[in-house]
CSV table of C-alpha atoms in Angstrom, one decimal:
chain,number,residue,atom,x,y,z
X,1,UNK,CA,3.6,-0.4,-7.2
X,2,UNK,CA,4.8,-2.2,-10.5
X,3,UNK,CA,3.1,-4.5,-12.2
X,4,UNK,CA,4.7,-7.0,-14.4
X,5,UNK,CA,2.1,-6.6,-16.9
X,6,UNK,CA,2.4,-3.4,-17.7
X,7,UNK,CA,6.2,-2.8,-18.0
X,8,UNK,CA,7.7,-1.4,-21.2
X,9,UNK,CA,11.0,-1.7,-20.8
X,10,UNK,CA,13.8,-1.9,-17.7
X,11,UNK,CA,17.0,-0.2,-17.6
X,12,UNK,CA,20.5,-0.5,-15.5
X,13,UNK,CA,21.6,2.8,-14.0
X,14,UNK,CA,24.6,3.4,-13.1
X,15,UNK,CA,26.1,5.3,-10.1
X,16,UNK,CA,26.9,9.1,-12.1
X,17,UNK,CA,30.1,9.4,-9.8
X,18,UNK,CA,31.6,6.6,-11.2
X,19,UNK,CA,29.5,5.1,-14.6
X,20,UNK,CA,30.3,1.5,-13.7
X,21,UNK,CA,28.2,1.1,-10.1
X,22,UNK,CA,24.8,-0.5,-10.8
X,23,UNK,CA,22.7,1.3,-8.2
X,24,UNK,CA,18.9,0.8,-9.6
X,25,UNK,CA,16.6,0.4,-12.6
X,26,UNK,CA,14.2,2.5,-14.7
X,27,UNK,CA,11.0,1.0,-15.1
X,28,UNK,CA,8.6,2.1,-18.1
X,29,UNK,CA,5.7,1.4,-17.5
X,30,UNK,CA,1.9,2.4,-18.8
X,31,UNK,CA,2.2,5.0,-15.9
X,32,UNK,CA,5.2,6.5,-16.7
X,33,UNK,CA,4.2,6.6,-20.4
X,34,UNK,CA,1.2,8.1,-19.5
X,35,UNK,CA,2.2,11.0,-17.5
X,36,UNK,CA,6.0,11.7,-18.8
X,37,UNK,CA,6.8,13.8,-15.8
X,38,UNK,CA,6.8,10.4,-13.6
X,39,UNK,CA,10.4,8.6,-13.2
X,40,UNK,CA,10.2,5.0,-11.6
X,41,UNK,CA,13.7,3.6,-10.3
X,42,UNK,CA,13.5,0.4,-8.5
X,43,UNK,CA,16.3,-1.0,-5.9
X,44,UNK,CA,18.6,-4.0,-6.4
X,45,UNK,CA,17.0,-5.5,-3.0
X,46,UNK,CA,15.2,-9.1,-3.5
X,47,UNK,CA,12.5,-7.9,-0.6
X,48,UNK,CA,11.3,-4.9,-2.8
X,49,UNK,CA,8.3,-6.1,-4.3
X,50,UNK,CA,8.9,-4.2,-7.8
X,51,UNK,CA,12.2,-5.9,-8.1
X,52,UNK,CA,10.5,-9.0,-7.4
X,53,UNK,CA,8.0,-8.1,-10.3
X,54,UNK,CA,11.0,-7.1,-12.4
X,55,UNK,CA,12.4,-10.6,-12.1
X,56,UNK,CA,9.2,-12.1,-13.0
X,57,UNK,CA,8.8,-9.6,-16.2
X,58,UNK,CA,12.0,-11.4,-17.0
X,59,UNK,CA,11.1,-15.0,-16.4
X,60,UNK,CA,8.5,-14.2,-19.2
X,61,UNK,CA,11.2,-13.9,-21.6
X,62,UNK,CA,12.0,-10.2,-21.2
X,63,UNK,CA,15.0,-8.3,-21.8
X,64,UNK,CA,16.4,-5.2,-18.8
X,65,UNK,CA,18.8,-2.8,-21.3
X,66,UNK,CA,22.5,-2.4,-20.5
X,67,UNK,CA,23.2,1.5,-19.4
X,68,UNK,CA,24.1,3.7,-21.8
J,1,UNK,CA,-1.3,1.0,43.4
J,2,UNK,CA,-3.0,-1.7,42.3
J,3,UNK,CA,-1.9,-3.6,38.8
J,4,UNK,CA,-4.5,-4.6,37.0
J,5,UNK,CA,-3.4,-7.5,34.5
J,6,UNK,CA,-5.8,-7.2,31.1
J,7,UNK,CA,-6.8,-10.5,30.1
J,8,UNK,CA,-8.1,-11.2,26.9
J,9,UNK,CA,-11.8,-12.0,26.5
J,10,UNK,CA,-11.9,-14.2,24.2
J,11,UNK,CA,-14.0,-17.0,24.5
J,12,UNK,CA,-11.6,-19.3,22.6
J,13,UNK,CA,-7.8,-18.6,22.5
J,14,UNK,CA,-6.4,-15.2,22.6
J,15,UNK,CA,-3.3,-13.8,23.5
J,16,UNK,CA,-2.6,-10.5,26.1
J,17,UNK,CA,-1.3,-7.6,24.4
J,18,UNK,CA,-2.5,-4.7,26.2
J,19,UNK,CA,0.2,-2.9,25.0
J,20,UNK,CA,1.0,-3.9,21.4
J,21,UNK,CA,0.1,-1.7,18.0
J,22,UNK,CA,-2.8,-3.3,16.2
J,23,UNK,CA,-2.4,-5.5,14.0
J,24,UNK,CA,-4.1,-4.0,11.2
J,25,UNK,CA,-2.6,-0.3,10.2
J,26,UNK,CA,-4.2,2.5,8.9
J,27,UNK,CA,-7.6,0.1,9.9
J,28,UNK,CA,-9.2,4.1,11.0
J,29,UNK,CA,-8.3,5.3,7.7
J,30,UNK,CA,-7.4,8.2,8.4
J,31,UNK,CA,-3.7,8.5,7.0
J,32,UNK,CA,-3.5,9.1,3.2
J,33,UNK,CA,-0.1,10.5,2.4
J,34,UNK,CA,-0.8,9.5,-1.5
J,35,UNK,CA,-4.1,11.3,-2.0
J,36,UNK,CA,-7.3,11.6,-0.4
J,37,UNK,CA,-9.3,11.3,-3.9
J,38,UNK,CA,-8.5,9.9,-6.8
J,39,UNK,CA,-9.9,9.1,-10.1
J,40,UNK,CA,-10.4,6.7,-12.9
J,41,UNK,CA,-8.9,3.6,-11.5
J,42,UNK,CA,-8.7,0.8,-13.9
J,43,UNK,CA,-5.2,-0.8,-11.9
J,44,UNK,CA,-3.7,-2.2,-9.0
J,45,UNK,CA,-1.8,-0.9,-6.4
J,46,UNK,CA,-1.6,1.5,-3.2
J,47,UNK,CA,-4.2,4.4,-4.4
J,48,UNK,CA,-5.4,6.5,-1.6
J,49,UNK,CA,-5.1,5.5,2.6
J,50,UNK,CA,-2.2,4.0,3.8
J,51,UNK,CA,-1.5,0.9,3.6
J,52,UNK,CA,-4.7,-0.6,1.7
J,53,UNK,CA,-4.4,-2.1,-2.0
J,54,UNK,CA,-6.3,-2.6,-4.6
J,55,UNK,CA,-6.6,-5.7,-6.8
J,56,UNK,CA,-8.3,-4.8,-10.2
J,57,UNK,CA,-8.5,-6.5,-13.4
J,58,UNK,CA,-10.5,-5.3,-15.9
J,59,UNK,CA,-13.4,-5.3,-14.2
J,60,UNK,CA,-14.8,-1.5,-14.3
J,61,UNK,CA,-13.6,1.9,-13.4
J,62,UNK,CA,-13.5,3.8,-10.3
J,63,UNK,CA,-13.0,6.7,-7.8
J,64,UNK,CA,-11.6,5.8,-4.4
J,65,UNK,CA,-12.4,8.7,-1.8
J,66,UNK,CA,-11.2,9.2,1.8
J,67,UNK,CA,-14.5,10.1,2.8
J,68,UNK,CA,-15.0,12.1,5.8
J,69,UNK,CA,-17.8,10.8,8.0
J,70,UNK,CA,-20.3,13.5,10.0
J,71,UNK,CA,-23.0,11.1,11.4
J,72,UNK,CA,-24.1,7.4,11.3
J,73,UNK,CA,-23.4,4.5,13.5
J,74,UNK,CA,-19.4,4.3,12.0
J,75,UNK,CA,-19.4,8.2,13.2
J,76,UNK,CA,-21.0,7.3,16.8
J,77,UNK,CA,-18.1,5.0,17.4
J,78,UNK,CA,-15.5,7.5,16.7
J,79,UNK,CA,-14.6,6.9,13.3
J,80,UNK,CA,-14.1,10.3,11.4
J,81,UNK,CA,-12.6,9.1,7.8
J,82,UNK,CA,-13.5,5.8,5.7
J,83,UNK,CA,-12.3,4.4,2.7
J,84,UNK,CA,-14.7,4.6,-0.2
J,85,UNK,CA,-15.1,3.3,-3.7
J,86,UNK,CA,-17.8,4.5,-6.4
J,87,UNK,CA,-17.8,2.7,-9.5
J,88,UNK,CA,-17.9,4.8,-12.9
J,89,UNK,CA,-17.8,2.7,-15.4
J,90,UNK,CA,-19.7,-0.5,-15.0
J,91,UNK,CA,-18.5,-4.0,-16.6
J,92,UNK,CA,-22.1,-6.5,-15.7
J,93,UNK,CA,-20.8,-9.3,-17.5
J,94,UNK,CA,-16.7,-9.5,-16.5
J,95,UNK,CA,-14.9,-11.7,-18.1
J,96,UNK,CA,-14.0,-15.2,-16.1
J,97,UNK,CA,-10.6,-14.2,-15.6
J,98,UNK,CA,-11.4,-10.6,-13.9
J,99,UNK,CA,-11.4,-9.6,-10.5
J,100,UNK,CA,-11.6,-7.0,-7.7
J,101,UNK,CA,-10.5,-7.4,-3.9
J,102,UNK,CA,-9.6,-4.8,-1.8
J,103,UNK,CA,-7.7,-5.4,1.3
J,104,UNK,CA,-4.5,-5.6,3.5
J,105,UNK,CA,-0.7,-7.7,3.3
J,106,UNK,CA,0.8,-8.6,6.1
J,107,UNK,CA,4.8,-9.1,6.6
J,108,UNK,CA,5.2,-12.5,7.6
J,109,UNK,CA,7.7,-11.4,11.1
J,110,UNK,CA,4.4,-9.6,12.4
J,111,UNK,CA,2.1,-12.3,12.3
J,112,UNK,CA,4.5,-15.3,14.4
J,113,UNK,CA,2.4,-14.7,17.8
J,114,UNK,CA,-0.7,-16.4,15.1
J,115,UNK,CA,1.5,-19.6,16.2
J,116,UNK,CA,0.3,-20.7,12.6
J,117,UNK,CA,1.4,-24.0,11.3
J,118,UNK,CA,1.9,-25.4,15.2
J,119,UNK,CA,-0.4,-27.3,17.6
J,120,UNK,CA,-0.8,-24.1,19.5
J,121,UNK,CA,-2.5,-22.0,16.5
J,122,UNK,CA,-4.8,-19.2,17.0
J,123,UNK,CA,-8.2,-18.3,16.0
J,124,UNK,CA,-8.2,-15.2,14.3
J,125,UNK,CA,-11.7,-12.1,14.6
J,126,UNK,CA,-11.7,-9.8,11.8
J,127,UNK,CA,-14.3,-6.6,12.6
J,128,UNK,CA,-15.3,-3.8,10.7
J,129,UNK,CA,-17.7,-1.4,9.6
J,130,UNK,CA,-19.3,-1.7,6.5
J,131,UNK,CA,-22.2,0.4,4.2
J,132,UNK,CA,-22.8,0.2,0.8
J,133,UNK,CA,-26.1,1.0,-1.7
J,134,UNK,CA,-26.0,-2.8,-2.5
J,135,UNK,CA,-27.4,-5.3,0.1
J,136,UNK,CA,-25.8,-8.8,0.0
J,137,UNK,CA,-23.0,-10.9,0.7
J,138,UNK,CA,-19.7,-10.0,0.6
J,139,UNK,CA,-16.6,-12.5,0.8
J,140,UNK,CA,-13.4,-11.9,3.1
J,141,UNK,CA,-10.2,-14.6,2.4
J,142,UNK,CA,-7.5,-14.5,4.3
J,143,UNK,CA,-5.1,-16.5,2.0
J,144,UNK,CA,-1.0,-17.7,3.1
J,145,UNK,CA,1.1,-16.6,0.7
J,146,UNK,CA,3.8,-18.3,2.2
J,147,UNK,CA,1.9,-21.8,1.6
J,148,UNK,CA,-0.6,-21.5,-0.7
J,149,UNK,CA,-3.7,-21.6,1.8
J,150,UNK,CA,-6.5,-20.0,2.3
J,151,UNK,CA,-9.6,-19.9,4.7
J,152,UNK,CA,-13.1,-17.4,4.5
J,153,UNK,CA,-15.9,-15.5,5.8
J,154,UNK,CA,-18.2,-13.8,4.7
J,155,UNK,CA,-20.2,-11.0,5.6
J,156,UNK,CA,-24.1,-10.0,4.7
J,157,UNK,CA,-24.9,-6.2,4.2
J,158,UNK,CA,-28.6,-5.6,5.2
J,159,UNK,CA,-29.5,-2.5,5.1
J,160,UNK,CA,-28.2,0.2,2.1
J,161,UNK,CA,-26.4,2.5,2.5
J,162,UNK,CA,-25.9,2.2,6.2
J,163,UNK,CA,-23.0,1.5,7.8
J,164,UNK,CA,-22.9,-1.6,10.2
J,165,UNK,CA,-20.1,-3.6,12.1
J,166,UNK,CA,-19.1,-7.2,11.1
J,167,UNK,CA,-17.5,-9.8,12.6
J,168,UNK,CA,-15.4,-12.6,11.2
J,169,UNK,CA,-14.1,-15.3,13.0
J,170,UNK,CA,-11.1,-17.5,11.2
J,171,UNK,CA,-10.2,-21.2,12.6
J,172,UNK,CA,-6.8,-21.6,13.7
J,173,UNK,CA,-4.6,-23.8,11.3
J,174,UNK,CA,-2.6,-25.9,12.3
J,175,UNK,CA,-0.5,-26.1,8.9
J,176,UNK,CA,2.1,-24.2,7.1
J,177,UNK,CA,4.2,-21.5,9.1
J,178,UNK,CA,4.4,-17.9,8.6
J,179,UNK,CA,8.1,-17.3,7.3
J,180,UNK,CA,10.0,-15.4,10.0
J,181,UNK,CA,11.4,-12.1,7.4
J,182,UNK,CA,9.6,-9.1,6.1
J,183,UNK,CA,8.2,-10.4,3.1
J,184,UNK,CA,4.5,-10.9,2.4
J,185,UNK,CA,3.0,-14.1,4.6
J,186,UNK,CA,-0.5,-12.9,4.5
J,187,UNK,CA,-3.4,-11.4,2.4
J,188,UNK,CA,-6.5,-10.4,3.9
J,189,UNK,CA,-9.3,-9.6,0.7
J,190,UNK,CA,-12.4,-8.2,0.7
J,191,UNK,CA,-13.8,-9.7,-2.7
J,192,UNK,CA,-16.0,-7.1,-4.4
J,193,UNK,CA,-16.3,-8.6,-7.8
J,194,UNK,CA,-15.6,-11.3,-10.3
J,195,UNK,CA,-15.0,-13.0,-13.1
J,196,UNK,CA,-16.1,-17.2,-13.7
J,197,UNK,CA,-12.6,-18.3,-12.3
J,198,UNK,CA,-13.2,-16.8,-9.1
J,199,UNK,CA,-17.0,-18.0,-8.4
J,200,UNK,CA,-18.9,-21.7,-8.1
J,201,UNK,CA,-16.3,-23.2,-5.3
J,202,UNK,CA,-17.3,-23.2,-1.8
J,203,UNK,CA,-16.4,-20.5,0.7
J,204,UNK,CA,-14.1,-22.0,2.9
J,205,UNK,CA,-14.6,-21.6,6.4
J,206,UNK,CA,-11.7,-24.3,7.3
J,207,UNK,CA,-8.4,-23.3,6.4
J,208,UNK,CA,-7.5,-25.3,3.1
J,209,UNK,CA,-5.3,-25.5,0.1
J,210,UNK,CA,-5.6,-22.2,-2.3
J,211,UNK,CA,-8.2,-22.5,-4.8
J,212,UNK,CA,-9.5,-19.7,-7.3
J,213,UNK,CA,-13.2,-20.5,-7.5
J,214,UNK,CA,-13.3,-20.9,-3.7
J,215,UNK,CA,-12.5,-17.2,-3.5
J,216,UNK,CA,-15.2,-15.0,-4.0
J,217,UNK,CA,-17.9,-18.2,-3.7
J,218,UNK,CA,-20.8,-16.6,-1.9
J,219,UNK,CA,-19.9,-13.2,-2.7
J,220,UNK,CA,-22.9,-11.8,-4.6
J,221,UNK,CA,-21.9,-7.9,-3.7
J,222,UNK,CA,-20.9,-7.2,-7.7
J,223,UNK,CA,-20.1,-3.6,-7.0
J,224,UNK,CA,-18.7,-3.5,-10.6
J,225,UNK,CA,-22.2,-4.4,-12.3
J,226,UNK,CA,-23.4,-0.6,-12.1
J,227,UNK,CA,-22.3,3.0,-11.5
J,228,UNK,CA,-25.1,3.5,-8.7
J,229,UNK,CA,-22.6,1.4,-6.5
J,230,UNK,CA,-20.1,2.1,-3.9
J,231,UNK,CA,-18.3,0.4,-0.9
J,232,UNK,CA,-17.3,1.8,2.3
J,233,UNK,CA,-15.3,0.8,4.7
J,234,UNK,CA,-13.2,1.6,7.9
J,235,UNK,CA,-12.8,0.4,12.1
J,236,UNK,CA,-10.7,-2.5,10.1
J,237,UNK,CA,-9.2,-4.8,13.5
J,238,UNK,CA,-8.0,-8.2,13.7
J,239,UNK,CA,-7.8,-9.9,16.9
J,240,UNK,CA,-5.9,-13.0,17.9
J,241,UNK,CA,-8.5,-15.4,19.4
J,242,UNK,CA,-12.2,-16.2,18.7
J,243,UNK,CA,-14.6,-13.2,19.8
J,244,UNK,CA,-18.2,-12.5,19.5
J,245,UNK,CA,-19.7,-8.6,19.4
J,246,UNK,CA,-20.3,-8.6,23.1
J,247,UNK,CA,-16.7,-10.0,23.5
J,248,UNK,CA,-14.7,-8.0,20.5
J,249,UNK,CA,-12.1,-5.5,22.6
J,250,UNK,CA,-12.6,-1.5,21.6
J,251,UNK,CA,-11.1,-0.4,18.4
J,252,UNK,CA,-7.4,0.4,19.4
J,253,UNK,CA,-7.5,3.8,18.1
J,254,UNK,CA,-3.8,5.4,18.0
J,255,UNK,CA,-2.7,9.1,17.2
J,256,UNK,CA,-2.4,10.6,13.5
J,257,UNK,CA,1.3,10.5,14.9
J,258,UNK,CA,1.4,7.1,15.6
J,259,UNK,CA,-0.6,5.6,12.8
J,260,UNK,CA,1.5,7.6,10.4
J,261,UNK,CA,4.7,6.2,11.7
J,262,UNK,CA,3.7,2.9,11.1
J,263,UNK,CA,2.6,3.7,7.6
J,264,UNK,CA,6.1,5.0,6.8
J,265,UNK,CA,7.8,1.8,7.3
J,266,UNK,CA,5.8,1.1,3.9
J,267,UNK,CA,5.4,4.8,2.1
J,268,UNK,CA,7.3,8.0,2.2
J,269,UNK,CA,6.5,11.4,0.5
J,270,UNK,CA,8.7,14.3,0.1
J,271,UNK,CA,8.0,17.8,-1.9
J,272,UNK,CA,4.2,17.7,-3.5
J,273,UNK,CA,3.6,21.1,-2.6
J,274,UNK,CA,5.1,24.7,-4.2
J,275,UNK,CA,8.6,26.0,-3.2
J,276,UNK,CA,8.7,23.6,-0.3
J,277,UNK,CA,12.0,22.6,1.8
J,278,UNK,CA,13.2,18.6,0.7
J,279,UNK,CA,14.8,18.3,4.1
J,280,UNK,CA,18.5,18.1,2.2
J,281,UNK,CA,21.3,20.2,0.7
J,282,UNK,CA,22.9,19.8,-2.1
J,283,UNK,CA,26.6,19.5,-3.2
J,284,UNK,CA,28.0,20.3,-6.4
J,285,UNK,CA,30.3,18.2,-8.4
J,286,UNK,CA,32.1,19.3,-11.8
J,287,UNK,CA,29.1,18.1,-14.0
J,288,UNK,CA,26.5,17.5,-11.5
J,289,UNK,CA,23.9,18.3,-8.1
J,290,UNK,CA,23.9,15.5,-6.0
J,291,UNK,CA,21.4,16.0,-2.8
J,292,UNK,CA,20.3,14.4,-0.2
J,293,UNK,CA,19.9,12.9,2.5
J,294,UNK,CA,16.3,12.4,1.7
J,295,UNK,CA,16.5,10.5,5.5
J,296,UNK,CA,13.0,8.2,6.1
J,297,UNK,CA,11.0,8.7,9.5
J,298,UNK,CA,11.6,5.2,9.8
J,299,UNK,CA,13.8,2.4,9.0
J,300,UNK,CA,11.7,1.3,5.8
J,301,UNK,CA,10.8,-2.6,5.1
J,302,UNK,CA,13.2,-3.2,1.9
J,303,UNK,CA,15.2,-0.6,-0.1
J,304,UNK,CA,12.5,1.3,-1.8
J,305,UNK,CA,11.2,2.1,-5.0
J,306,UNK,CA,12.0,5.8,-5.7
J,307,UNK,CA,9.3,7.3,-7.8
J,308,UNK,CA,10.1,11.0,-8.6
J,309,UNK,CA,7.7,13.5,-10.4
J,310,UNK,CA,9.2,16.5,-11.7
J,311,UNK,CA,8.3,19.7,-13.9
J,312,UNK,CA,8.2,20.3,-17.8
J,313,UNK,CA,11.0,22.3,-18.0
J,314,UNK,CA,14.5,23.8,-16.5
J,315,UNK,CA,12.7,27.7,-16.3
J,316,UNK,CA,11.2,28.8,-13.2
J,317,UNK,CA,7.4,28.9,-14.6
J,318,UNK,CA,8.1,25.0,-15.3
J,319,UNK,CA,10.5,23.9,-12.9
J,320,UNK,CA,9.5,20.9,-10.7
J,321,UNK,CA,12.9,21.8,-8.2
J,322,UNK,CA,15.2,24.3,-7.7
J,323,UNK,CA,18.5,24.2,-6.0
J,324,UNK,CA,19.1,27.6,-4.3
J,325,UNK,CA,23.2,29.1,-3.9
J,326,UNK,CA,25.1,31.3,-3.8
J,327,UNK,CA,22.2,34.1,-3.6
J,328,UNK,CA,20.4,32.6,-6.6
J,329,UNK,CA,18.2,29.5,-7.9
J,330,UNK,CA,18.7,26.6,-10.5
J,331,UNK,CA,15.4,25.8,-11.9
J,332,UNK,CA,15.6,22.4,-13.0
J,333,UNK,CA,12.8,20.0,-14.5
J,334,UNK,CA,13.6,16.7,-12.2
J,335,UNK,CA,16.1,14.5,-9.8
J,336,UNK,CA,17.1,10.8,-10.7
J,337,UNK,CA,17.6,8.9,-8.2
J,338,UNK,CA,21.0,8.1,-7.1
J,339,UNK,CA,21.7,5.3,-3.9
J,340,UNK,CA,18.8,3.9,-1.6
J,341,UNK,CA,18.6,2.1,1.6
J,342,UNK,CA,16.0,1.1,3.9
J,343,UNK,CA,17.3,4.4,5.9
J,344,UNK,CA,17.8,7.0,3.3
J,345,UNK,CA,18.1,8.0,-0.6
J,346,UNK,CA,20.4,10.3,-2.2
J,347,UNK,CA,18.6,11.9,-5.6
J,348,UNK,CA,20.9,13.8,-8.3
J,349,UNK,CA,20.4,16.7,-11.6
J,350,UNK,CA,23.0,16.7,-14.3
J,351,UNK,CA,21.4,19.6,-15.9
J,352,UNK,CA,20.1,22.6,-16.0
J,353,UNK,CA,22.2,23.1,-12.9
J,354,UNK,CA,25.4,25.2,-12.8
J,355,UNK,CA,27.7,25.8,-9.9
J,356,UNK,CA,31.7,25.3,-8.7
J,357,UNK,CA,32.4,22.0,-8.0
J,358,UNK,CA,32.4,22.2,-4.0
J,359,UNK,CA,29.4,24.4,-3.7
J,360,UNK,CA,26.5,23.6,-1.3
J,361,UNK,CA,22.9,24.9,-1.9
J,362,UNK,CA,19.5,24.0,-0.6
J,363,UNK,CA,16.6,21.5,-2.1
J,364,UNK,CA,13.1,22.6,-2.3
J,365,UNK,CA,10.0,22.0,-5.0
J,366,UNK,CA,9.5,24.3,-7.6
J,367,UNK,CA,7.2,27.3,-7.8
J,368,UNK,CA,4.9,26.2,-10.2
J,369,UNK,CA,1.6,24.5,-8.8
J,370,UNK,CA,1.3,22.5,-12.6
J,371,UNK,CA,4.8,21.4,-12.1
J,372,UNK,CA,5.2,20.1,-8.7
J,373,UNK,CA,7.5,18.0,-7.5
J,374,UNK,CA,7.1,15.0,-5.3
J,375,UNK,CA,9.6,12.6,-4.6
J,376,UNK,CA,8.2,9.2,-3.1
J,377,UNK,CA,9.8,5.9,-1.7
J,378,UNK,CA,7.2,3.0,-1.1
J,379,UNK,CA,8.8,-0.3,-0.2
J,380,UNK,CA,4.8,-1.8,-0.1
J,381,UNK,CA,4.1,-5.2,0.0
């Protein structure tokens, strides 16, 4: 469970067979930063309610990185 | 053979499901797929049973338990697990803006036989079993998400630290409709402490428009004021229709089996033990492992959040996966996670992995009890 308050940043991943699907993003949060071994990677569904906190983290003026 | 038709007992409303799931899941506590002990909670979110969250705001730290239960009156009505919260850091003067509830959501598509919002509403019982060192009186809101209402109860613990059953009984409301989808409609909270923001309202006993000092009124519980306290709770069941204790139907209990399959429509966990199967195989590309499919017991509410935990490292000794072809392993540290559905995920590793493009293998954890992997898809309210 994300909570918009303790995102660090948000990231677009891309499908790896074809580097141009978006498929998910990587959340940073306090958790992940705290234990390094701990991926978060949220789906592109408007029922999840980590993408819905995602969309508020951006409301507040926040920023999701293009892939790299 | 005679049929029997079960009629419901309540004394107002009601609604015959003799053969329906409870409403409330995991209300035995006993399923805890994430942990069954877990410290130093400062957070919210989905800690320990299944299916029960957490609301905390700076407002102290503390250990949730699944605590198994060996006597007392929760025991004597078959109730062998509870849910359990010690406070270990105490905060006695929160600041108005801080909170802690404990409680349940609700998917709106499960709650339409409420009628809410029509002329034919139901009344709504809340029961379950209680015990905590504090005596006092303890707040429960059920609050519509869906139309910013709420209405309360509240609940008075008598005795310390012994457990004993409550009843709640909500009024029907004849306002606002539960939306028809699988998105939150409902919150049920059990308001254990508070800031200023959340106190000097009235609890509302007729369902009204949401207000923050109206929610934790005539709560005077404070388990965050000292690390003496704890709260336990389990025998959680809601009933549709008003019902008194000599009217309440039994506890529905169901199987581990059951309750557990109702939990994974929420929570999934795969791996978190040492050199376990994943349930997939992998297939090798040119420059990458893809595996999977990491296939859920059941078709989950949304496309889920795929948290994956890995190892430190690519060797075996650190290795939170391995990938094993071709008579031999690739250690590698972790997955990302590739497509999800509500039905499955695919999870991938484009390193530390070497093979012929083509090549299959098989998917399991790594060897290394500090490094385990766990891959988990929660699609929580």
């Amino acid at each position: 469970m994300i909570n918009k308050n303790t995102i660090v940043s948000v990231k677009k991943m891309l499908a790896p067979e074809d580097n141009k699907t978006l498929i998910n993003y990587k959340v940073t949060d306090a958790e992940t930063q705290a234990n390094s071994r701990i991926q978060k990677f949220v789906a592109i569904d408007n029922g999840n309610a980590d993408y819905q906190a995602i969309q508020q983290w951006v409301a507040d003026g926040n920023t999701i990185q293009e892939a790299d | 053979m005679a049929f029997t038709l079960l009629k419901s007992n309540a004394i107002d409303g009601g609604i015959d499901r003799p053969n329906a799931k409870p409403l409330i899941i995991n209300g035995d506590m006993a399923v805890a797929q994430r942990d069954t002990s877990v410290t130093g909670i400062t957070g919210d979110g989905y800690k320990l049973c299944d299916r029960w969250y957490e609301y905390l705001s700076s407002l102290g730290t503390y250990t949730f338990a699944q605590e198994a239960q060996t006597s007392g009156n929760a025991f004597d009505n078959g109730f062998r697990t509870a849910f359990r919260i010690d406070c270990t850091t105490a905060d006695a003067s929160p600041s108005a803006s801080d909170e802690f509830w404990w409680g349940m959501k609700f998917e709106g598509q499960n709650l339409q036989l409420i009628k809410k919002g029509t002329s034919n509403a139901q009344k709504l019982t809340l029961a379950f079993w209680v015990k905590s060192n504090k005596t006092g009186v303890g707040q429960v809101n059920f609050r519509d998400t869906d139309n910013s209402r709420m209405c309360s109860g509240t609940y008075t613990i008598s005795s310390a630290d012994t457990w004993e059953h409550k009843i709640i009984n909500i009024v029907a409301d004849t306002t606002g409709s539960f939306n028809n989808d699988n998105a939150e409609s409902l919150q049920i909270q059990w308001y254990l402490d508070s800031g200023s923001n959340y106190e000097g309202g009235t609890a509302p006993t007729a369902w009204e428009a949401d207000s923050a000092t109206d929610r934790n009124a005539s709560g005077t519980l404070n388990i965050g004021d000292n690390t003496a306290n704890d709260w336990s709770i389990t025998g959680v069941q809601l009933e549709v229709g008003e019902y008194t204790s000599s009217t309440l139907p039994p506890f529905q209990h169901e199987s581990y089996g059951d309750n557990l399959f109702r939990c994974q429509r929420y929570y999934n966990i795969f791996g978190n033990a040492t050199g376990k199967p994943i349930g997939m195989a992998a297939f090798y590309t040119a420059s990458a492992a893809y595996c999977g499919p990491l296939v859920y017991p059941v078709e989950m509410r949304s496309s889920p959040t795929i948290s994956i935990t890995g190892g430190s490292g690519d060797a075996e000794a650190t290795a939170g996966y391995a990938i094993n072809h071709s008579a031999q392993n690739d250690w590698f540290q972790t997955f990302s996670s590739s497509a999800t559905s509500t039905k499955e995920c695919h999870v991938y590793v484009s390193s530390g992995v070497s093979a012929t493009d083509g090549d299959a293998g098989r998917c399991k954890t790594g060897d290394s009890s500090a490094n385990v992997g766990k891959i988990e898809a929660s699609a929580e309210l």
